[in-house]
Tab-separated table of C-alpha atoms and ligand atoms in Angstrom:
chain	number	residue	atom	x	y	z
A	65	MET	CA	82.969	-45.159	34.540
A	66	ALA	CA	80.893	-42.336	36.530
A	67	ALA	CA	77.760	-41.273	34.575
A	68	GLN	CA	77.121	-37.992	32.815
A	69	LEU	CA	75.261	-35.711	35.263
A	70	ILE	CA	72.108	-34.250	33.875
A	71	LYS	CA	72.155	-30.845	35.611
A	72	GLY	CA	68.562	-29.561	35.977
A	73	THR	CA	69.811	-26.411	37.730
A	74	GLU	CA	71.661	-25.408	34.522
A	75	ILE	CA	69.061	-26.617	31.981
A	76	SER	CA	66.310	-24.770	33.971
A	77	LYS	CA	68.375	-21.675	33.978
A	78	GLN	CA	68.791	-21.940	30.166
A	79	ILE	CA	64.870	-22.318	29.819
A	80	ARG	CA	64.263	-19.469	32.130
A	81	GLU	CA	66.267	-17.138	29.997
A	82	GLU	CA	64.162	-18.191	26.988
A	83	ILE	CA	60.968	-17.469	29.080
A	84	THR	CA	62.223	-13.997	29.916
A	85	LYS	CA	62.708	-13.148	26.275
A	86	GLU	CA	59.041	-14.441	25.445
A	87	ILE	CA	57.639	-12.289	28.354
A	88	GLN	CA	59.486	-9.337	27.120
A	89	LYS	CA	57.998	-9.917	23.551
A	90	LEU	CA	54.494	-10.411	24.810
A	91	LYS	CA	54.730	-7.094	26.722
A	92	GLU	CA	55.999	-5.241	23.596
A	93	LYS	CA	53.891	-6.780	20.868
A	94	HIS	CA	50.691	-7.248	22.791
A	95	GLY	CA	50.923	-5.180	25.877
A	96	ILE	CA	50.183	-8.337	28.094
A	97	ILE	CA	52.000	-9.435	31.230
A	98	PRO	CA	51.503	-12.984	32.123
A	99	GLY	CA	49.833	-13.377	35.547
A	100	LEU	CA	49.816	-16.511	37.776
A	101	ALA	CA	47.497	-16.885	40.795
A	102	THR	CA	48.319	-19.261	43.523
A	103	ILE	CA	45.969	-20.334	46.285
A	104	LEU	CA	47.254	-21.891	49.576
A	105	LEU	CA	44.979	-23.402	52.230
A	106	GLY	CA	46.522	-23.870	55.584
A	107	GLU	CA	49.971	-23.959	57.152
A	108	ASP	CA	51.638	-27.016	55.774
A	109	PRO	CA	55.386	-25.999	55.782
A	110	GLY	CA	56.169	-28.035	52.662
A	111	SER	CA	53.170	-26.278	50.688
A	112	LYS	CA	54.412	-22.838	51.989
A	113	VAL	CA	57.760	-23.336	50.693
A	114	TYR	CA	56.499	-24.552	47.253
A	115	VAL	CA	54.214	-21.556	46.998
A	116	GLY	CA	56.910	-19.137	48.109
A	117	GLN	CA	59.235	-20.635	45.313
A	118	LYS	CA	56.536	-20.090	42.665
A	119	GLU	CA	55.939	-16.595	43.838
A	120	LYS	CA	59.710	-15.856	43.748
A	121	ALA	CA	60.131	-17.390	40.257
A	122	CYS	CA	57.210	-15.162	39.020
A	123	ASN	CA	58.886	-12.024	40.400
A	124	LYS	CA	62.241	-13.045	38.893
A	125	LEU	CA	60.900	-13.618	35.435
A	126	GLY	CA	58.650	-10.590	35.211
A	127	ILE	CA	55.247	-12.623	35.636
A	128	TYR	CA	52.569	-10.928	37.699
A	129	SER	CA	51.931	-12.971	40.750
A	130	GLU	CA	48.739	-12.983	42.949
A	131	ARG	CA	48.885	-15.155	46.019
A	132	THR	CA	45.958	-15.925	48.337
A	133	ASP	CA	46.629	-17.608	51.655
A	134	LEU	CA	43.551	-18.889	53.197
A	135	PRO	CA	42.944	-20.631	56.610
A	136	SER	CA	42.777	-24.535	56.493
A	137	GLU	CA	39.182	-24.381	57.580
A	138	THR	CA	37.992	-22.323	54.640
A	139	SER	CA	34.912	-23.924	53.008
A	140	GLN	CA	34.923	-25.633	49.621
A	141	GLU	CA	32.235	-23.001	48.714
A	142	ASP	CA	34.437	-20.167	49.339
A	143	LEU	CA	37.346	-21.796	47.612
A	144	LEU	CA	35.364	-22.525	44.562
A	145	ALA	CA	33.979	-18.882	44.553
A	146	LEU	CA	37.707	-17.629	44.582
A	147	VAL	CA	38.640	-19.936	41.690
A	148	GLU	CA	35.595	-18.622	39.736
A	149	LYS	CA	36.772	-14.986	40.474
A	150	LEU	CA	40.102	-15.771	39.096
A	151	ASN	CA	38.692	-17.559	36.055
A	152	ASN	CA	37.129	-14.253	35.168
A	153	ASN	CA	40.155	-12.068	36.040
A	154	PRO	CA	41.766	-10.909	32.723
A	155	LYS	CA	45.205	-10.298	34.607
A	156	ILE	CA	45.412	-13.967	35.484
A	157	HIS	CA	46.428	-16.537	32.940
A	158	GLY	CA	47.311	-19.424	35.154
A	159	ILE	CA	45.627	-20.707	38.394
A	160	LEU	CA	47.327	-22.979	40.834
A	161	VAL	CA	45.726	-24.472	43.793
A	162	GLN	CA	48.643	-25.972	46.161
A	163	LEU	CA	47.920	-29.636	46.812
A	164	PRO	CA	47.190	-31.470	49.037
A	165	LEU	CA	44.001	-29.695	50.196
A	166	PRO	CA	42.507	-30.235	53.717
A	167	LYS	CA	40.418	-33.354	54.096
A	168	HIS	CA	37.034	-31.592	54.030
A	169	ILE	CA	37.607	-30.315	50.701
A	170	ASP	CA	37.222	-32.472	47.480
A	171	ALA	CA	40.251	-31.693	45.521
A	172	SER	CA	38.596	-33.001	42.299
A	173	ASN	CA	35.821	-30.540	42.445
A	174	VAL	CA	38.206	-27.668	42.744
A	175	ILE	CA	40.459	-28.828	39.892
A	176	TYR	CA	37.454	-29.230	37.742
A	177	ALA	CA	36.358	-25.675	38.575
A	178	ILE	CA	39.569	-24.190	37.019
A	179	ASP	CA	39.078	-22.977	33.520
A	180	PRO	CA	41.031	-25.518	31.383
A	181	ASP	CA	42.740	-22.566	29.539
A	182	LYS	CA	44.159	-21.322	32.844
A	183	ASP	CA	44.994	-24.938	34.279
A	184	VAL	CA	48.818	-24.426	34.141
A	185	ASP	CA	49.224	-27.557	36.366
A	186	CYS	CA	47.554	-29.608	33.651
A	187	PHE	CA	45.430	-31.399	36.217
A	188	HIS	CA	42.092	-30.632	34.718
A	189	PRO	CA	40.411	-33.748	32.946
A	190	VAL	CA	40.099	-31.740	29.599
A	191	ASN	CA	43.877	-31.211	29.781
A	192	VAL	CA	44.719	-34.662	30.869
A	193	GLY	CA	42.649	-36.042	27.985
A	194	LYS	CA	44.311	-33.760	25.520
A	195	LEU	CA	47.636	-34.893	26.785
A	196	MET	CA	46.657	-38.485	26.118
A	197	ILE	CA	45.604	-37.865	22.527
A	198	GLY	CA	48.654	-35.649	21.979
A	199	THR	CA	46.869	-32.346	21.405
A	200	GLY	CA	47.536	-30.677	24.715
A	201	ARG	CA	48.465	-26.975	25.011
A	202	PHE	CA	49.727	-27.443	28.652
A	203	LEU	CA	52.076	-30.248	29.435
A	204	PRO	CA	52.144	-31.299	33.148
A	205	CYS	CA	55.104	-29.555	34.675
A	206	THR	CA	57.171	-32.348	36.140
A	207	PRO	CA	56.900	-34.729	33.193
A	208	HIS	CA	57.422	-31.817	30.745
A	209	GLY	CA	60.562	-30.948	32.881
A	210	ILE	CA	61.797	-34.585	32.387
A	211	VAL	CA	61.277	-34.308	28.485
A	212	GLU	CA	63.287	-31.167	28.444
A	213	LEU	CA	66.044	-32.609	30.626
A	214	LEU	CA	66.497	-35.500	28.225
A	215	ARG	CA	66.151	-33.490	24.956
A	216	ARG	CA	68.663	-30.799	26.189
A	217	SER	CA	71.171	-33.482	27.291
A	218	ASP	CA	70.891	-34.865	23.674
A	219	ILE	CA	69.376	-38.117	24.986
A	220	THR	CA	66.741	-39.431	22.594
A	221	THR	CA	63.869	-41.463	23.695
A	222	ASP	CA	62.982	-42.526	20.141
A	223	GLY	CA	62.795	-46.382	19.922
A	224	LYS	CA	64.089	-46.777	23.472
A	225	HIS	CA	62.579	-48.873	26.159
A	226	VAL	CA	61.498	-46.257	28.914
A	227	VAL	CA	60.566	-47.882	32.156
A	228	VAL	CA	58.547	-45.760	34.561
A	229	VAL	CA	58.288	-46.725	38.242
A	230	GLY	CA	55.233	-45.130	39.974
A	231	ARG	CA	51.774	-44.570	38.614
A	232	SER	CA	50.762	-41.160	40.153
A	233	ASN	CA	48.533	-38.690	38.278
A	234	ILE	CA	51.177	-36.020	38.678
A	235	VAL	CA	54.267	-37.966	37.434
A	236	GLY	CA	54.039	-41.593	36.527
A	237	LYS	CA	50.975	-41.658	34.248
A	238	PRO	CA	51.555	-38.351	32.428
A	239	VAL	CA	55.215	-39.068	31.723
A	240	MET	CA	54.240	-42.411	30.333
A	241	ASN	CA	51.928	-40.542	27.990
A	242	LEU	CA	54.422	-38.187	26.926
A	243	MET	CA	56.974	-40.937	26.281
A	244	LEU	CA	54.686	-42.984	24.028
A	245	GLN	CA	53.398	-40.124	21.743
A	246	PRO	CA	54.359	-40.630	18.171
A	247	PRO	CA	57.188	-38.301	16.756
A	248	PRO	CA	57.655	-35.610	17.445
A	249	GLY	CA	56.808	-36.980	20.849
A	250	GLY	CA	58.776	-39.431	22.854
A	251	ASN	CA	58.193	-42.425	20.411
A	252	ALA	CA	59.446	-44.894	23.142
A	253	THR	CA	58.183	-48.290	24.161
A	254	VAL	CA	56.940	-47.801	27.581
A	255	THR	CA	56.575	-50.049	30.705
A	256	LEU	CA	54.776	-48.608	33.759
A	257	CYS	CA	55.618	-50.321	37.238
A	258	HIS	CA	53.902	-49.897	40.566
A	259	THR	CA	53.381	-51.659	43.854
A	260	GLY	CA	51.386	-54.489	41.925
A	261	THR	CA	54.362	-55.197	39.672
A	262	LYS	CA	55.815	-58.614	40.393
A	263	ASP	CA	59.496	-58.660	40.156
A	264	LEU	CA	60.176	-54.970	39.645
A	265	ALA	CA	63.934	-55.506	38.931
A	266	ALA	CA	63.207	-57.717	35.978
A	267	PHE	CA	61.494	-54.765	34.306
A	268	THR	CA	64.002	-52.063	35.532
A	269	LYS	CA	66.919	-54.169	34.186
A	270	MET	CA	65.324	-53.858	30.719
A	271	ALA	CA	65.281	-50.123	30.842
A	272	ASP	CA	67.324	-47.946	28.402
A	273	ILE	CA	65.779	-44.943	30.342
A	274	LEU	CA	64.506	-45.540	33.747
A	275	ILE	CA	62.203	-42.820	35.472
A	276	VAL	CA	61.545	-43.383	39.067
A	277	ALA	CA	58.888	-41.380	41.025
A	278	VAL	CA	57.864	-43.601	44.095
A	279	GLY	CA	58.862	-41.407	47.054
A	280	ARG	CA	61.110	-44.047	48.892
A	281	PRO	CA	64.862	-43.694	49.062
A	282	LYS	CA	67.042	-46.384	47.511
A	283	THR	CA	64.162	-48.125	45.736
A	284	ILE	CA	66.362	-48.572	42.787
A	285	THR	CA	69.774	-50.154	43.540
A	286	ALA	CA	72.724	-50.924	41.266
A	287	ASP	CA	71.714	-54.608	40.771
A	288	MET	CA	68.388	-53.421	39.430
A	289	VAL	CA	69.879	-51.586	36.305
A	290	LYS	CA	71.723	-52.506	33.218
A	291	GLU	CA	75.074	-50.879	32.277
A	292	GLY	CA	74.575	-47.596	30.176
A	293	VAL	CA	71.159	-46.856	31.510
A	294	VAL	CA	69.799	-43.203	31.819
A	295	VAL	CA	68.270	-42.600	35.024
A	296	ILE	CA	65.854	-39.894	35.864
A	297	ASP	CA	65.272	-39.583	39.582
A	298	VAL	CA	62.018	-37.770	40.458
A	299	GLY	CA	61.945	-38.593	44.265
A	300	VAL	CA	62.426	-36.052	47.079
A	301	ASN	CA	62.957	-37.629	50.252
A	302	ARG	CA	63.951	-35.920	53.506
A	303	ILE	CA	66.254	-38.328	55.036
A	304	GLY	CA	67.694	-36.137	57.827
A	305	LYS	CA	68.937	-32.757	58.848
A	306	THR	CA	72.326	-31.090	58.678
A	307	PRO	CA	73.788	-29.576	62.104
A	308	GLU	CA	72.333	-26.253	60.844
A	309	GLY	CA	68.874	-27.758	60.749
A	310	LYS	CA	68.520	-27.962	56.915
A	311	ALA	CA	66.863	-30.887	55.357
A	312	ILE	CA	69.031	-33.538	53.792
A	313	LEU	CA	67.395	-34.776	50.501
A	314	ALA	CA	67.644	-37.927	48.547
A	315	GLY	CA	66.012	-39.223	45.573
A	316	ASP	CA	64.378	-42.825	45.045
A	317	VAL	CA	67.667	-44.222	43.583
A	318	ASP	CA	70.792	-45.275	45.171
A	319	PHE	CA	72.676	-42.556	43.457
A	320	ASP	CA	76.260	-43.448	44.452
A	321	ALA	CA	76.071	-47.165	43.334
A	322	VAL	CA	73.746	-46.628	40.335
A	323	GLN	CA	76.047	-43.767	38.751
A	324	GLU	CA	78.772	-46.400	38.399
A	325	LYS	CA	76.668	-48.207	35.861
A	326	ALA	CA	74.508	-45.514	34.344
A	327	SER	CA	75.567	-43.498	31.301
A	328	ALA	CA	73.557	-40.411	32.681
A	329	ILE	CA	71.795	-39.581	35.785
A	330	THR	CA	70.053	-36.769	37.447
A	331	PRO	CA	71.185	-35.793	40.898
A	332	VAL	CA	68.760	-35.020	43.926
A	333	PRO	CA	68.732	-32.168	44.531
A	334	GLY	CA	69.565	-30.337	41.343
A	335	GLY	CA	68.006	-32.656	38.794
A	336	VAL	CA	64.295	-32.730	38.139
A	337	GLY	CA	63.356	-30.500	41.077
A	338	PRO	CA	64.374	-27.203	39.495
A	339	MET	CA	62.563	-28.050	36.197
A	340	THR	CA	59.092	-28.284	37.815
A	341	ILE	CA	58.626	-24.563	38.630
A	342	THR	CA	60.343	-23.561	35.449
A	343	MET	CA	57.704	-25.453	33.445
A	344	LEU	CA	54.962	-23.922	35.499
A	345	MET	CA	56.350	-20.570	34.347
A	346	LYS	CA	56.513	-21.777	30.791
A	347	ASN	CA	52.858	-22.811	30.897
A	348	THR	CA	51.802	-19.465	32.272
A	349	VAL	CA	53.370	-17.849	29.264
A	350	GLU	CA	51.862	-20.365	27.108
A	351	ALA	CA	48.427	-19.479	28.246
A	352	VAL	CA	49.124	-15.845	27.193
A	353	LYS	CA	50.492	-16.846	23.943
A	354	ALA	CA	47.224	-18.921	23.044
A	355	LEU	CA	45.219	-15.616	23.542
A	356	CYS	CA	47.436	-13.683	21.155
A	357	ASN	CA	47.064	-16.199	18.369
B	1364	NAP	P1	52.707	-40.916	44.778
B	1364	NAP	O1	51.525	-40.225	44.298
B	1364	NAP	O2	52.887	-41.190	46.193
B	1364	NAP	O3	52.877	-42.246	43.926
B	1364	NAP	C1	53.962	-43.138	44.260
B	1364	NAP	C2	53.870	-44.235	43.234
B	1364	NAP	O4	55.020	-44.923	43.440
B	1364	NAP	C3	52.720	-45.020	43.370
B	1364	NAP	O5	52.082	-45.293	42.011
B	1364	NAP	C4	53.154	-46.260	44.027
B	1364	NAP	O6	52.480	-47.389	43.624
B	1364	NAP	C5	54.495	-46.365	43.429
B	1364	NAP	N1	55.333	-47.186	44.248
B	1364	NAP	C6	55.783	-46.873	45.646
B	1364	NAP	N2	56.661	-47.718	46.185
B	1364	NAP	C7	56.936	-48.675	45.211
B	1364	NAP	C8	57.714	-49.685	45.101
B	1364	NAP	N3	58.475	-50.194	46.036
B	1364	NAP	N4	57.822	-50.311	43.863
B	1364	NAP	C9	57.007	-49.962	42.715
B	1364	NAP	N5	56.179	-48.860	42.809
B	1364	NAP	C10	56.170	-48.181	44.055
B	1364	NAP	O7	54.008	-39.954	44.474
B	1364	NAP	P2	54.272	-38.833	43.466
B	1364	NAP	O8	53.456	-37.687	43.711
B	1364	NAP	O9	54.427	-39.468	42.040
B	1364	NAP	O10	55.748	-38.586	43.782
B	1364	NAP	C11	56.742	-39.474	43.889
B	1364	NAP	C12	58.147	-38.862	44.375
B	1364	NAP	O11	58.463	-37.814	43.447
B	1364	NAP	C13	58.076	-38.129	45.680
B	1364	NAP	O12	59.245	-38.272	46.387
B	1364	NAP	C14	57.676	-36.663	45.455
B	1364	NAP	O13	58.180	-35.798	46.486
B	1364	NAP	C15	58.481	-36.492	44.266
B	1364	NAP	N6	58.135	-35.528	43.249
B	1364	NAP	C16	59.109	-34.615	43.010
B	1364	NAP	C17	58.740	-33.630	41.959
B	1364	NAP	C18	59.871	-32.684	41.502
B	1364	NAP	O14	59.470	-31.762	41.251
B	1364	NAP	N7	61.108	-33.020	41.712
B	1364	NAP	C19	57.429	-33.469	41.520
B	1364	NAP	C20	56.521	-34.379	41.893
B	1364	NAP	C21	56.828	-35.427	42.735
B	1364	NAP	P3	50.872	-47.861	43.930
B	1364	NAP	O15	50.045	-46.877	42.926
B	1364	NAP	O16	50.658	-49.190	43.514
B	1364	NAP	O17	50.609	-47.282	45.291
């Protein structure tokens, strides 16, 4: 039987409608318009697309957006000065520095310089620490998007065995943290796999919920999952181009084969992807709400 499709595009739309109402309320009650600043260094086409999408989402939802595009040879000193200026700008409630940064810049220094109260990406160590102990105001965008995808599809993580493949600071580790928080958190038993894992399939076969974020197509095949598994495919891999020159995307999971065994699965595109920017918008609104409390 084919799996239930977890439709990120629809769920994201639902959340954006909720955010729009919250923004309206903030405007009416407190006279504040949430503001997001984005900084892009260099000409990387992928990064340009992502920053453009964030700007577009702000405009659609009524969030004030301030974008700064800088040449790739910008010095770390100048970048840090800009971050400091935005930290002190009352119109700006969220600051996002698009990664990756050019090699001559130490990304950690830049992330550490962002005011944790404006760190809407949830990359600052203060926010990472708070996430770990379960007191975070901001939740990291992609992992939070995954939580919402499951919650709004009526899939509980409570008492389930969640297996995460990939241990990045952006997806794998934070989603592990969210899944293992006590109620009302994920309350799951969590296993985290990576390239050092011996016999990956032995672990993925045990998963009630499998979250895959590795960046390699078809890492997970049908023989690696059990019947009824819920699959969240975070991967975004460009596997070719259409005759019109548009990128063809695939996830990390062999979708066609795995969906025959899964009870629910996210497609790529249209699964996790649309949620990430939506949760960034949500964090920007949360940053304002914290000021109003
Ligand atoms: P990353 O930083 O490159 O990390 C990949 C992780 O996967 C690493 O921990 C690596 O293990 C592990 N890995 C790689 N191959 C493996 C294998 N064969 N078996 C087990 N583990 C393996 O990647 P990321 O930033 O987390 O992103 C992962 C994917 O998700 C990419 O395709 C990215 O584009 C996508 N992504 C999508 C969104 C979205 O909004 N949809 C957001 C973020 C990322 P080691 O640590 O041992 O090297």
